[in-house]
Amino acid sequence: MEIKTGPVWPCSLEDPTDRRSGKPRQSGLSMVIDKGLGPAAFSDLLLTAGEYIDLLKFGFGTSPLYKDEILRGKIAMAKQHKVATFPGGTLLEAAVRLEVVSEFFDMVGDLGFDGVEVSDGTIELSRRQRDSLITEATQRGLRVFTEYGKKQSGSRIVLEDLRRTVELDKGRGAELVTVEARESGVGVGLFDDSGNCREDELRRLRQSLPELDILLWEAPRKDQQAALLRILGTEVNLGNVAPSDVMSLETLRRGLRSDTFALHRLVSDYMI
């Protein structure tokens, strides 16, 4: 272990909120979307910011497009930094449509992915199909992250549907339920056609949903992340974070950026 003998940053400057914990975290999770980083860029990301990444999604259907040794290498590197990996839900949706679900799960396990995302953002899944996919994944020892919402522009959150989805998915073994916002964060779910957060709607959801810890909110933009942190608290789970924004998000979480600067003084006002 390296022993530092010179000046060190005051602890209060490292985390003014005094709420961030180390891995493995149970809340305040950050999920990064990887849309095709090369091995060198991926290694740099983990070396620089791996401590602040909990989950990493190989976006959309990119996983089969990699050379085998590159994909395996990236997954292995992530494991070294205690970052859990999973392929994007669109790939499983494609497997359902093409009737190759068992082959999909075989490959996910062989490659060393930690989990899968079960979604129906593009296709329609019956409740029975959704349950079956969650069950198969858990029986194979995979972590399951489900997703609520459609990818079509104009899709909105329906409280009772979300509540029911969380209840049933959790009962089947899902670890987190992701609220859809796509990688753009525009015109879907919580965000309007300009990408602005519907903050009044978010406050109503906070009051009405009993288990916010199980939700992971896709929020690719800084203003969206800041709004969720201010309203739901520093330990909200956030996803679809761009690799280049990991450190930036961590400063938002800790009140080290002007957008959330008040969190280190007023954090108790925003606790769930």
PDB file of C-alpha atoms in Angstrom:
ATOM      1  CA  MET A   1       0.000   0.000   0.000  1.00  0.00           C
ATOM      2  CA  GLU A   2       1.239   3.468  -0.899  1.00  0.00           C
ATOM      3  CA  ILE A   3       1.779   5.661   2.154  1.00  0.00           C
ATOM      4  CA  LYS A   4       1.302   9.354   1.523  1.00  0.00           C
ATOM      5  CA  THR A   5       3.562  11.589   3.595  1.00  0.00           C
ATOM      6  CA  GLY A   6       2.775  14.999   2.094  1.00  0.00           C
ATOM      7  CA  PRO A   7      -0.361  17.144   2.250  1.00  0.00           C
ATOM      8  CA  VAL A   8      -3.724  15.442   1.697  1.00  0.00           C
ATOM      9  CA  TRP A   9      -7.127  16.807   0.768  1.00  0.00           C
ATOM     10  CA  PRO A  10      -9.327  17.491   3.810  1.00  0.00           C
ATOM     11  CA  CYS A  11     -11.981  14.762   4.137  1.00  0.00           C
ATOM     12  CA  SER A  12     -14.669  17.433   4.094  1.00  0.00           C
ATOM     13  CA  LEU A  13     -13.536  18.468   0.602  1.00  0.00           C
ATOM     14  CA  GLU A  14     -13.552  14.922  -0.734  1.00  0.00           C
ATOM     15  CA  ASP A  15     -17.218  14.521   0.196  1.00  0.00           C
ATOM     16  CA  PRO A  16     -18.970  17.561   1.666  1.00  0.00           C
ATOM     17  CA  THR A  17     -22.245  15.591   1.901  1.00  0.00           C
ATOM     18  CA  ASP A  18     -20.546  12.918   4.058  1.00  0.00           C
ATOM     19  CA  ARG A  19     -22.883  10.339   2.500  1.00  0.00           C
ATOM     20  CA  ARG A  20     -20.904   8.525  -0.189  1.00  0.00           C
ATOM     21  CA  SER A  21     -19.900   4.966   0.623  1.00  0.00           C
ATOM     22  CA  GLY A  22     -17.396   2.702  -1.060  1.00  0.00           C
ATOM     23  CA  LYS A  23     -18.129  -0.460  -3.021  1.00  0.00           C
ATOM     24  CA  PRO A  24     -20.166  -2.532  -2.888  1.00  0.00           C
ATOM     25  CA  ARG A  25     -22.811   0.194  -2.654  1.00  0.00           C
ATOM     26  CA  GLN A  26     -26.442  -0.563  -1.940  1.00  0.00           C
ATOM     27  CA  SER A  27     -27.659   2.840  -3.127  1.00  0.00           C
ATOM     28  CA  GLY A  28     -26.281   5.816  -4.995  1.00  0.00           C
ATOM     29  CA  LEU A  29     -25.392   3.508  -7.884  1.00  0.00           C
ATOM     30  CA  SER A  30     -23.997   4.899 -11.128  1.00  0.00           C
ATOM     31  CA  MET A  31     -24.542   2.917 -14.329  1.00  0.00           C
ATOM     32  CA  VAL A  32     -22.430   3.802 -17.367  1.00  0.00           C
ATOM     33  CA  ILE A  33     -23.462   3.064 -20.936  1.00  0.00           C
ATOM     34  CA  ASP A  34     -20.613   1.908 -23.187  1.00  0.00           C
ATOM     35  CA  LYS A  35     -21.465   2.366 -26.859  1.00  0.00           C
ATOM     36  CA  GLY A  36     -18.210   0.926 -28.187  1.00  0.00           C
ATOM     37  CA  LEU A  37     -15.128   2.074 -26.286  1.00  0.00           C
ATOM     38  CA  GLY A  38     -11.882   0.493 -27.433  1.00  0.00           C
ATOM     39  CA  PRO A  39      -9.744  -1.461 -24.957  1.00  0.00           C
ATOM     40  CA  ALA A  40      -7.345   1.424 -24.262  1.00  0.00           C
ATOM     41  CA  ALA A  41     -10.124   3.958 -23.665  1.00  0.00           C
ATOM     42  CA  PHE A  42     -11.975   1.401 -21.542  1.00  0.00           C
ATOM     43  CA  SER A  43      -8.869   0.770 -19.442  1.00  0.00           C
ATOM     44  CA  ASP A  44      -8.331   4.518 -19.002  1.00  0.00           C
ATOM     45  CA  LEU A  45     -11.948   4.939 -17.887  1.00  0.00           C
ATOM     46  CA  LEU A  46     -11.617   2.257 -15.221  1.00  0.00           C
ATOM     47  CA  LEU A  47      -8.233   3.467 -14.001  1.00  0.00           C
ATOM     48  CA  THR A  48      -9.498   7.023 -13.678  1.00  0.00           C
ATOM     49  CA  ALA A  49     -13.086   6.568 -12.534  1.00  0.00           C
ATOM     50  CA  GLY A  50     -13.681   2.875 -11.834  1.00  0.00           C
ATOM     51  CA  GLU A  51     -14.209   3.613  -8.151  1.00  0.00           C
ATOM     52  CA  TYR A  52     -17.313   5.618  -9.064  1.00  0.00           C
ATOM     53  CA  ILE A  53     -18.865   3.125 -11.506  1.00  0.00           C
ATOM     54  CA  ASP A  54     -21.080   0.361 -10.128  1.00  0.00           C
ATOM     55  CA  LEU A  55     -22.707  -0.991 -13.275  1.00  0.00           C
ATOM     56  CA  LEU A  56     -21.682  -0.911 -16.927  1.00  0.00           C
ATOM     57  CA  LYS A  57     -24.050  -1.649 -19.773  1.00  0.00           C
ATOM     58  CA  PHE A  58     -22.761  -2.614 -23.211  1.00  0.00           C
ATOM     59  CA  GLY A  59     -25.389  -0.515 -24.960  1.00  0.00           C
ATOM     60  CA  PHE A  60     -28.098  -1.708 -27.315  1.00  0.00           C
ATOM     61  CA  GLY A  61     -26.976  -4.746 -29.322  1.00  0.00           C
ATOM     62  CA  THR A  62     -23.268  -3.910 -29.481  1.00  0.00           C
ATOM     63  CA  SER A  63     -22.024  -7.031 -27.692  1.00  0.00           C
ATOM     64  CA  PRO A  64     -22.082  -9.442 -30.688  1.00  0.00           C
ATOM     65  CA  LEU A  65     -20.228  -6.885 -32.830  1.00  0.00           C
ATOM     66  CA  TYR A  66     -16.981  -7.095 -30.840  1.00  0.00           C
ATOM     67  CA  LYS A  67     -14.197  -9.506 -31.592  1.00  0.00           C
ATOM     68  CA  ASP A  68     -14.466 -12.205 -28.944  1.00  0.00           C
ATOM     69  CA  GLU A  69     -11.118 -11.481 -27.289  1.00  0.00           C
ATOM     70  CA  ILE A  70     -11.857  -7.754 -27.031  1.00  0.00           C
ATOM     71  CA  LEU A  71     -15.248  -8.255 -25.404  1.00  0.00           C
ATOM     72  CA  ARG A  72     -13.894 -10.840 -22.962  1.00  0.00           C
ATOM     73  CA  GLY A  73     -10.995  -8.542 -22.151  1.00  0.00           C
ATOM     74  CA  LYS A  74     -13.276  -5.610 -21.377  1.00  0.00           C
ATOM     75  CA  ILE A  75     -15.502  -7.725 -19.128  1.00  0.00           C
ATOM     76  CA  ALA A  76     -12.429  -9.060 -17.297  1.00  0.00           C
ATOM     77  CA  MET A  77     -11.064  -5.539 -16.793  1.00  0.00           C
ATOM     78  CA  ALA A  78     -14.391  -4.416 -15.341  1.00  0.00           C
ATOM     79  CA  LYS A  79     -14.367  -7.295 -12.858  1.00  0.00           C
ATOM     80  CA  GLN A  80     -10.937  -6.221 -11.631  1.00  0.00           C
ATOM     81  CA  HIS A  81     -12.454  -2.848 -10.734  1.00  0.00           C
ATOM     82  CA  LYS A  82     -15.596  -4.378  -9.162  1.00  0.00           C
ATOM     83  CA  VAL A  83     -17.790  -3.048 -11.947  1.00  0.00           C
ATOM     84  CA  ALA A  84     -20.701  -5.334 -12.864  1.00  0.00           C
ATOM     85  CA  THR A  85     -21.354  -5.702 -16.598  1.00  0.00           C
ATOM     86  CA  PHE A  86     -24.399  -6.635 -18.643  1.00  0.00           C
ATOM     87  CA  PRO A  87     -25.525  -6.418 -22.278  1.00  0.00           C
ATOM     88  CA  GLY A  88     -28.193  -3.913 -23.248  1.00  0.00           C
ATOM     89  CA  GLY A  89     -31.819  -4.974 -23.010  1.00  0.00           C
ATOM     90  CA  THR A  90     -32.349  -4.468 -26.737  1.00  0.00           C
ATOM     91  CA  LEU A  91     -30.127  -7.495 -27.377  1.00  0.00           C
ATOM     92  CA  LEU A  92     -32.360  -9.724 -25.246  1.00  0.00           C
ATOM     93  CA  GLU A  93     -35.417  -8.274 -26.987  1.00  0.00           C
ATOM     94  CA  ALA A  94     -33.835  -9.268 -30.311  1.00  0.00           C
ATOM     95  CA  ALA A  95     -33.167 -12.759 -28.922  1.00  0.00           C
ATOM     96  CA  VAL A  96     -36.841 -13.067 -27.956  1.00  0.00           C
ATOM     97  CA  ARG A  97     -37.983 -11.944 -31.382  1.00  0.00           C
ATOM     98  CA  LEU A  98     -35.556 -14.298 -33.157  1.00  0.00           C
ATOM     99  CA  GLU A  99     -36.348 -17.182 -30.763  1.00  0.00           C
ATOM    100  CA  VAL A 100     -32.757 -17.673 -29.578  1.00  0.00           C
ATOM    101  CA  VAL A 101     -33.195 -16.885 -25.869  1.00  0.00           C
ATOM    102  CA  SER A 102     -31.412 -19.988 -24.562  1.00  0.00           C
ATOM    103  CA  GLU A 103     -28.469 -19.354 -26.863  1.00  0.00           C
ATOM    104  CA  PHE A 104     -28.381 -15.734 -25.662  1.00  0.00           C
ATOM    105  CA  PHE A 105     -28.167 -16.817 -22.020  1.00  0.00           C
ATOM    106  CA  ASP A 106     -25.526 -19.452 -22.850  1.00  0.00           C
ATOM    107  CA  MET A 107     -23.334 -16.793 -24.441  1.00  0.00           C
ATOM    108  CA  VAL A 108     -23.871 -14.268 -21.630  1.00  0.00           C
ATOM    109  CA  GLY A 109     -22.690 -16.835 -19.114  1.00  0.00           C
ATOM    110  CA  ASP A 110     -19.744 -17.982 -21.208  1.00  0.00           C
ATOM    111  CA  LEU A 111     -18.487 -14.432 -21.714  1.00  0.00           C
ATOM    112  CA  GLY A 112     -18.568 -13.691 -17.997  1.00  0.00           C
ATOM    113  CA  PHE A 113     -21.243 -10.996 -17.885  1.00  0.00           C
ATOM    114  CA  ASP A 114     -22.562 -10.434 -14.354  1.00  0.00           C
ATOM    115  CA  GLY A 115     -26.160  -9.823 -15.306  1.00  0.00           C
ATOM    116  CA  VAL A 116     -28.773  -9.082 -17.927  1.00  0.00           C
ATOM    117  CA  GLU A 117     -31.291  -6.354 -18.592  1.00  0.00           C
ATOM    118  CA  VAL A 118     -34.855  -7.560 -19.149  1.00  0.00           C
ATOM    119  CA  SER A 119     -36.811  -4.930 -21.041  1.00  0.00           C
ATOM    120  CA  ASP A 120     -39.601  -4.469 -23.546  1.00  0.00           C
ATOM    121  CA  GLY A 121     -38.807  -0.979 -24.747  1.00  0.00           C
ATOM    122  CA  THR A 122     -39.162  -1.968 -28.395  1.00  0.00           C
ATOM    123  CA  ILE A 123     -41.125  -5.236 -28.411  1.00  0.00           C
ATOM    124  CA  GLU A 124     -44.153  -6.331 -26.415  1.00  0.00           C
ATOM    125  CA  LEU A 125     -43.597  -8.893 -23.656  1.00  0.00           C
ATOM    126  CA  SER A 126     -46.466 -10.536 -21.851  1.00  0.00           C
ATOM    127  CA  ARG A 127     -46.189 -10.682 -18.066  1.00  0.00           C
ATOM    128  CA  ARG A 128     -45.650 -14.413 -18.391  1.00  0.00           C
ATOM    129  CA  GLN A 129     -42.743 -13.929 -20.836  1.00  0.00           C
ATOM    130  CA  ARG A 130     -41.181 -11.265 -18.610  1.00  0.00           C
ATOM    131  CA  ASP A 131     -41.425 -13.523 -15.572  1.00  0.00           C
ATOM    132  CA  SER A 132     -39.902 -16.399 -17.519  1.00  0.00           C
ATOM    133  CA  LEU A 133     -36.895 -14.331 -18.613  1.00  0.00           C
ATOM    134  CA  ILE A 134     -36.255 -13.052 -15.085  1.00  0.00           C
ATOM    135  CA  THR A 135     -36.535 -16.576 -13.698  1.00  0.00           C
ATOM    136  CA  GLU A 136     -34.189 -18.091 -16.277  1.00  0.00           C
ATOM    137  CA  ALA A 137     -31.593 -15.399 -15.635  1.00  0.00           C
ATOM    138  CA  THR A 138     -31.680 -15.831 -11.850  1.00  0.00           C
ATOM    139  CA  GLN A 139     -31.533 -19.609 -12.161  1.00  0.00           C
ATOM    140  CA  ARG A 140     -28.352 -19.196 -14.205  1.00  0.00           C
ATOM    141  CA  GLY A 141     -26.823 -17.115 -11.416  1.00  0.00           C
ATOM    142  CA  LEU A 142     -27.137 -13.782 -13.209  1.00  0.00           C
ATOM    143  CA  ARG A 143     -28.127 -10.485 -11.653  1.00  0.00           C
ATOM    144  CA  VAL A 144     -31.303  -9.110 -13.181  1.00  0.00           C
ATOM    145  CA  PHE A 145     -31.953  -5.468 -13.981  1.00  0.00           C
ATOM    146  CA  THR A 146     -35.366  -4.904 -15.501  1.00  0.00           C
ATOM    147  CA  GLU A 147     -36.614  -1.824 -17.278  1.00  0.00           C
ATOM    148  CA  TYR A 148     -39.892   0.049 -17.207  1.00  0.00           C
ATOM    149  CA  GLY A 149     -41.090   2.149 -20.147  1.00  0.00           C
ATOM    150  CA  LYS A 150     -41.080   2.361 -23.915  1.00  0.00           C
ATOM    151  CA  LYS A 151     -38.484   3.945 -26.166  1.00  0.00           C
ATOM    152  CA  GLN A 152     -41.024   5.665 -28.433  1.00  0.00           C
ATOM    153  CA  SER A 153     -41.031   9.450 -28.239  1.00  0.00           C
ATOM    154  CA  GLY A 154     -43.853  10.698 -26.052  1.00  0.00           C
ATOM    155  CA  SER A 155     -43.937   7.643 -23.771  1.00  0.00           C
ATOM    156  CA  ARG A 156     -44.745   8.642 -20.191  1.00  0.00           C
ATOM    157  CA  ILE A 157     -44.587   7.116 -16.726  1.00  0.00           C
ATOM    158  CA  VAL A 158     -47.891   5.699 -15.483  1.00  0.00           C
ATOM    159  CA  LEU A 159     -47.692   5.493 -11.699  1.00  0.00           C
ATOM    160  CA  GLU A 160     -49.812   2.374 -11.212  1.00  0.00           C
ATOM    161  CA  ASP A 161     -48.037   0.539 -14.028  1.00  0.00           C
ATOM    162  CA  LEU A 162     -44.648   1.412 -12.569  1.00  0.00           C
ATOM    163  CA  ARG A 163     -45.724   0.408  -9.076  1.00  0.00           C
ATOM    164  CA  ARG A 164     -47.041  -2.927 -10.341  1.00  0.00           C
ATOM    165  CA  THR A 165     -43.932  -3.574 -12.451  1.00  0.00           C
ATOM    166  CA  VAL A 166     -41.663  -2.946  -9.467  1.00  0.00           C
ATOM    167  CA  GLU A 167     -43.724  -5.253  -7.253  1.00  0.00           C
ATOM    168  CA  LEU A 168     -43.818  -8.136  -9.738  1.00  0.00           C
ATOM    169  CA  ASP A 169     -40.244  -7.818 -10.999  1.00  0.00           C
ATOM    170  CA  LYS A 170     -38.850  -7.654  -7.477  1.00  0.00           C
ATOM    171  CA  GLY A 171     -40.937 -10.668  -6.499  1.00  0.00           C
ATOM    172  CA  ARG A 172     -39.348 -12.634  -9.335  1.00  0.00           C
ATOM    173  CA  GLY A 173     -35.817 -11.674  -8.316  1.00  0.00           C
ATOM    174  CA  ALA A 174     -35.016  -8.409 -10.093  1.00  0.00           C
ATOM    175  CA  GLU A 175     -32.421  -6.302  -8.295  1.00  0.00           C
ATOM    176  CA  LEU A 176     -33.224  -2.961  -9.898  1.00  0.00           C
ATOM    177  CA  VAL A 177     -35.964  -1.554 -12.115  1.00  0.00           C
ATOM    178  CA  THR A 178     -34.639   1.016 -14.573  1.00  0.00           C
ATOM    179  CA  VAL A 179     -36.909   3.873 -15.652  1.00  0.00           C
ATOM    180  CA  GLU A 180     -36.502   4.318 -19.413  1.00  0.00           C
ATOM    181  CA  ALA A 181     -35.148   7.580 -20.834  1.00  0.00           C
ATOM    182  CA  ARG A 182     -33.058   6.242 -23.738  1.00  0.00           C
ATOM    183  CA  GLU A 183     -29.479   7.351 -24.259  1.00  0.00           C
ATOM    184  CA  SER A 184     -30.692  10.784 -25.398  1.00  0.00           C
ATOM    185  CA  GLY A 185     -32.862  11.661 -22.395  1.00  0.00           C
ATOM    186  CA  VAL A 186     -35.318  13.483 -24.652  1.00  0.00           C
ATOM    187  CA  GLY A 187     -39.079  13.027 -25.007  1.00  0.00           C
ATOM    188  CA  VAL A 188     -39.351   9.807 -23.006  1.00  0.00           C
ATOM    189  CA  GLY A 189     -40.462   8.985 -19.469  1.00  0.00           C
ATOM    190  CA  LEU A 190     -39.595  11.689 -16.979  1.00  0.00           C
ATOM    191  CA  PHE A 191     -38.186  14.100 -19.575  1.00  0.00           C
ATOM    192  CA  ASP A 192     -40.015  16.366 -22.021  1.00  0.00           C
ATOM    193  CA  ASP A 193     -39.245  17.007 -25.685  1.00  0.00           C
ATOM    194  CA  SER A 194     -36.446  19.402 -24.717  1.00  0.00           C
ATOM    195  CA  GLY A 195     -34.964  16.964 -22.220  1.00  0.00           C
ATOM    196  CA  ASN A 196     -36.140  18.967 -19.213  1.00  0.00           C
ATOM    197  CA  CYS A 197     -37.074  17.014 -16.100  1.00  0.00           C
ATOM    198  CA  ARG A 198     -40.757  17.101 -15.193  1.00  0.00           C
ATOM    199  CA  GLU A 199     -39.938  17.998 -11.611  1.00  0.00           C
ATOM    200  CA  ASP A 200     -43.533  18.184 -10.326  1.00  0.00           C
ATOM    201  CA  GLU A 201     -44.139  14.689 -11.678  1.00  0.00           C
ATOM    202  CA  LEU A 202     -40.944  13.470 -10.019  1.00  0.00           C
ATOM    203  CA  ARG A 203     -42.066  14.892  -6.664  1.00  0.00           C
ATOM    204  CA  ARG A 204     -45.413  13.118  -7.009  1.00  0.00           C
ATOM    205  CA  LEU A 205     -43.616   9.855  -7.757  1.00  0.00           C
ATOM    206  CA  ARG A 206     -41.413  10.352  -4.690  1.00  0.00           C
ATOM    207  CA  GLN A 207     -44.511  10.685  -2.517  1.00  0.00           C
ATOM    208  CA  SER A 208     -46.342   7.742  -4.084  1.00  0.00           C
ATOM    209  CA  LEU A 209     -43.721   5.032  -4.572  1.00  0.00           C
ATOM    210  CA  PRO A 210     -42.836   3.088  -1.416  1.00  0.00           C
ATOM    211  CA  GLU A 211     -39.493   1.673  -2.598  1.00  0.00           C
ATOM    212  CA  LEU A 212     -37.403   4.248  -4.425  1.00  0.00           C
ATOM    213  CA  ASP A 213     -34.132   2.402  -3.716  1.00  0.00           C
ATOM    214  CA  ILE A 214     -35.012  -0.273  -6.268  1.00  0.00           C
ATOM    215  CA  LEU A 215     -35.368   2.289  -9.061  1.00  0.00           C
ATOM    216  CA  LEU A 216     -32.525   3.352 -11.347  1.00  0.00           C
ATOM    217  CA  TRP A 217     -33.282   6.479 -13.370  1.00  0.00           C
ATOM    218  CA  GLU A 218     -31.759   6.812 -16.815  1.00  0.00           C
ATOM    219  CA  ALA A 219     -30.465  10.390 -16.891  1.00  0.00           C
ATOM    220  CA  PRO A 220     -27.745  11.025 -19.470  1.00  0.00           C
ATOM    221  CA  ARG A 221     -27.651  14.826 -19.107  1.00  0.00           C
ATOM    222  CA  LYS A 222     -26.098  16.907 -16.330  1.00  0.00           C
ATOM    223  CA  ASP A 223     -29.249  18.983 -15.704  1.00  0.00           C
ATOM    224  CA  GLN A 224     -31.313  15.791 -15.438  1.00  0.00           C
ATOM    225  CA  GLN A 225     -28.865  14.240 -12.979  1.00  0.00           C
ATOM    226  CA  ALA A 226     -28.818  17.414 -10.886  1.00  0.00           C
ATOM    227  CA  ALA A 227     -32.628  17.565 -10.741  1.00  0.00           C
ATOM    228  CA  LEU A 228     -32.882  13.937  -9.609  1.00  0.00           C
ATOM    229  CA  LEU A 229     -30.208  14.488  -6.958  1.00  0.00           C
ATOM    230  CA  ARG A 230     -31.872  17.626  -5.619  1.00  0.00           C
ATOM    231  CA  ILE A 231     -35.329  16.030  -5.417  1.00  0.00           C
ATOM    232  CA  LEU A 232     -34.589  12.395  -4.543  1.00  0.00           C
ATOM    233  CA  GLY A 233     -31.341  12.830  -2.637  1.00  0.00           C
ATOM    234  CA  THR A 234     -27.667  12.120  -3.082  1.00  0.00           C
ATOM    235  CA  GLU A 235     -28.139   8.344  -3.004  1.00  0.00           C
ATOM    236  CA  VAL A 236     -30.470   8.117  -5.996  1.00  0.00           C
ATOM    237  CA  ASN A 237     -29.463   5.472  -8.575  1.00  0.00           C
ATOM    238  CA  LEU A 238     -28.616   6.993 -11.970  1.00  0.00           C
ATOM    239  CA  GLY A 239     -27.998   5.339 -15.319  1.00  0.00           C
ATOM    240  CA  ASN A 240     -27.025   5.816 -18.969  1.00  0.00           C
ATOM    241  CA  VAL A 241     -24.159   8.003 -17.802  1.00  0.00           C
ATOM    242  CA  ALA A 242     -21.642   8.708 -20.572  1.00  0.00           C
ATOM    243  CA  PRO A 243     -18.094   7.477 -19.855  1.00  0.00           C
ATOM    244  CA  SER A 244     -16.834  11.049 -20.111  1.00  0.00           C
ATOM    245  CA  ASP A 245     -19.309  12.178 -17.431  1.00  0.00           C
ATOM    246  CA  VAL A 246     -18.520   9.735 -14.612  1.00  0.00           C
ATOM    247  CA  MET A 247     -16.302  12.085 -12.631  1.00  0.00           C
ATOM    248  CA  SER A 248     -18.678  14.969 -13.296  1.00  0.00           C
ATOM    249  CA  LEU A 249     -21.598  12.976 -11.887  1.00  0.00           C
ATOM    250  CA  GLU A 250     -19.596  12.094  -8.797  1.00  0.00           C
ATOM    251  CA  THR A 251     -18.964  15.788  -8.133  1.00  0.00           C
ATOM    252  CA  LEU A 252     -22.713  16.387  -8.441  1.00  0.00           C
ATOM    253  CA  ARG A 253     -23.387  13.609  -5.930  1.00  0.00           C
ATOM    254  CA  ARG A 254     -20.954  15.130  -3.436  1.00  0.00           C
ATOM    255  CA  GLY A 255     -22.010  18.767  -3.794  1.00  0.00           C
ATOM    256  CA  LEU A 256     -18.729  19.666  -5.481  1.00  0.00           C
ATOM    257  CA  ARG A 257     -20.377  21.341  -8.461  1.00  0.00           C
ATOM    258  CA  SER A 258     -22.453  24.508  -8.452  1.00  0.00           C
ATOM    259  CA  ASP A 259     -25.605  22.696  -9.623  1.00  0.00           C
ATOM    260  CA  THR A 260     -25.777  20.728  -6.348  1.00  0.00           C
ATOM    261  CA  PHE A 261     -23.549  22.886  -4.150  1.00  0.00           C
ATOM    262  CA  ALA A 262     -26.284  23.241  -1.529  1.00  0.00           C
ATOM    263  CA  LEU A 263     -26.369  19.477  -0.950  1.00  0.00           C
ATOM    264  CA  HIS A 264     -23.480  19.580   1.525  1.00  0.00           C
ATOM    265  CA  ARG A 265     -25.390  22.038   3.714  1.00  0.00           C
ATOM    266  CA  LEU A 266     -28.973  20.977   3.077  1.00  0.00           C
ATOM    267  CA  VAL A 267     -28.639  17.252   2.436  1.00  0.00           C
ATOM    268  CA  SER A 268     -31.162  16.403   5.149  1.00  0.00           C
ATOM    269  CA  ASP A 269     -33.821  18.382   3.251  1.00  0.00           C
ATOM    270  CA  TYR A 270     -33.460  16.081   0.264  1.00  0.00           C
ATOM    271  CA  MET A 271     -33.315  12.734   2.031  1.00  0.00           C
ATOM    272  CA  ILE A 272     -35.898  10.266   0.811  1.00  0.00           C
TER     273      ILE A 272
END
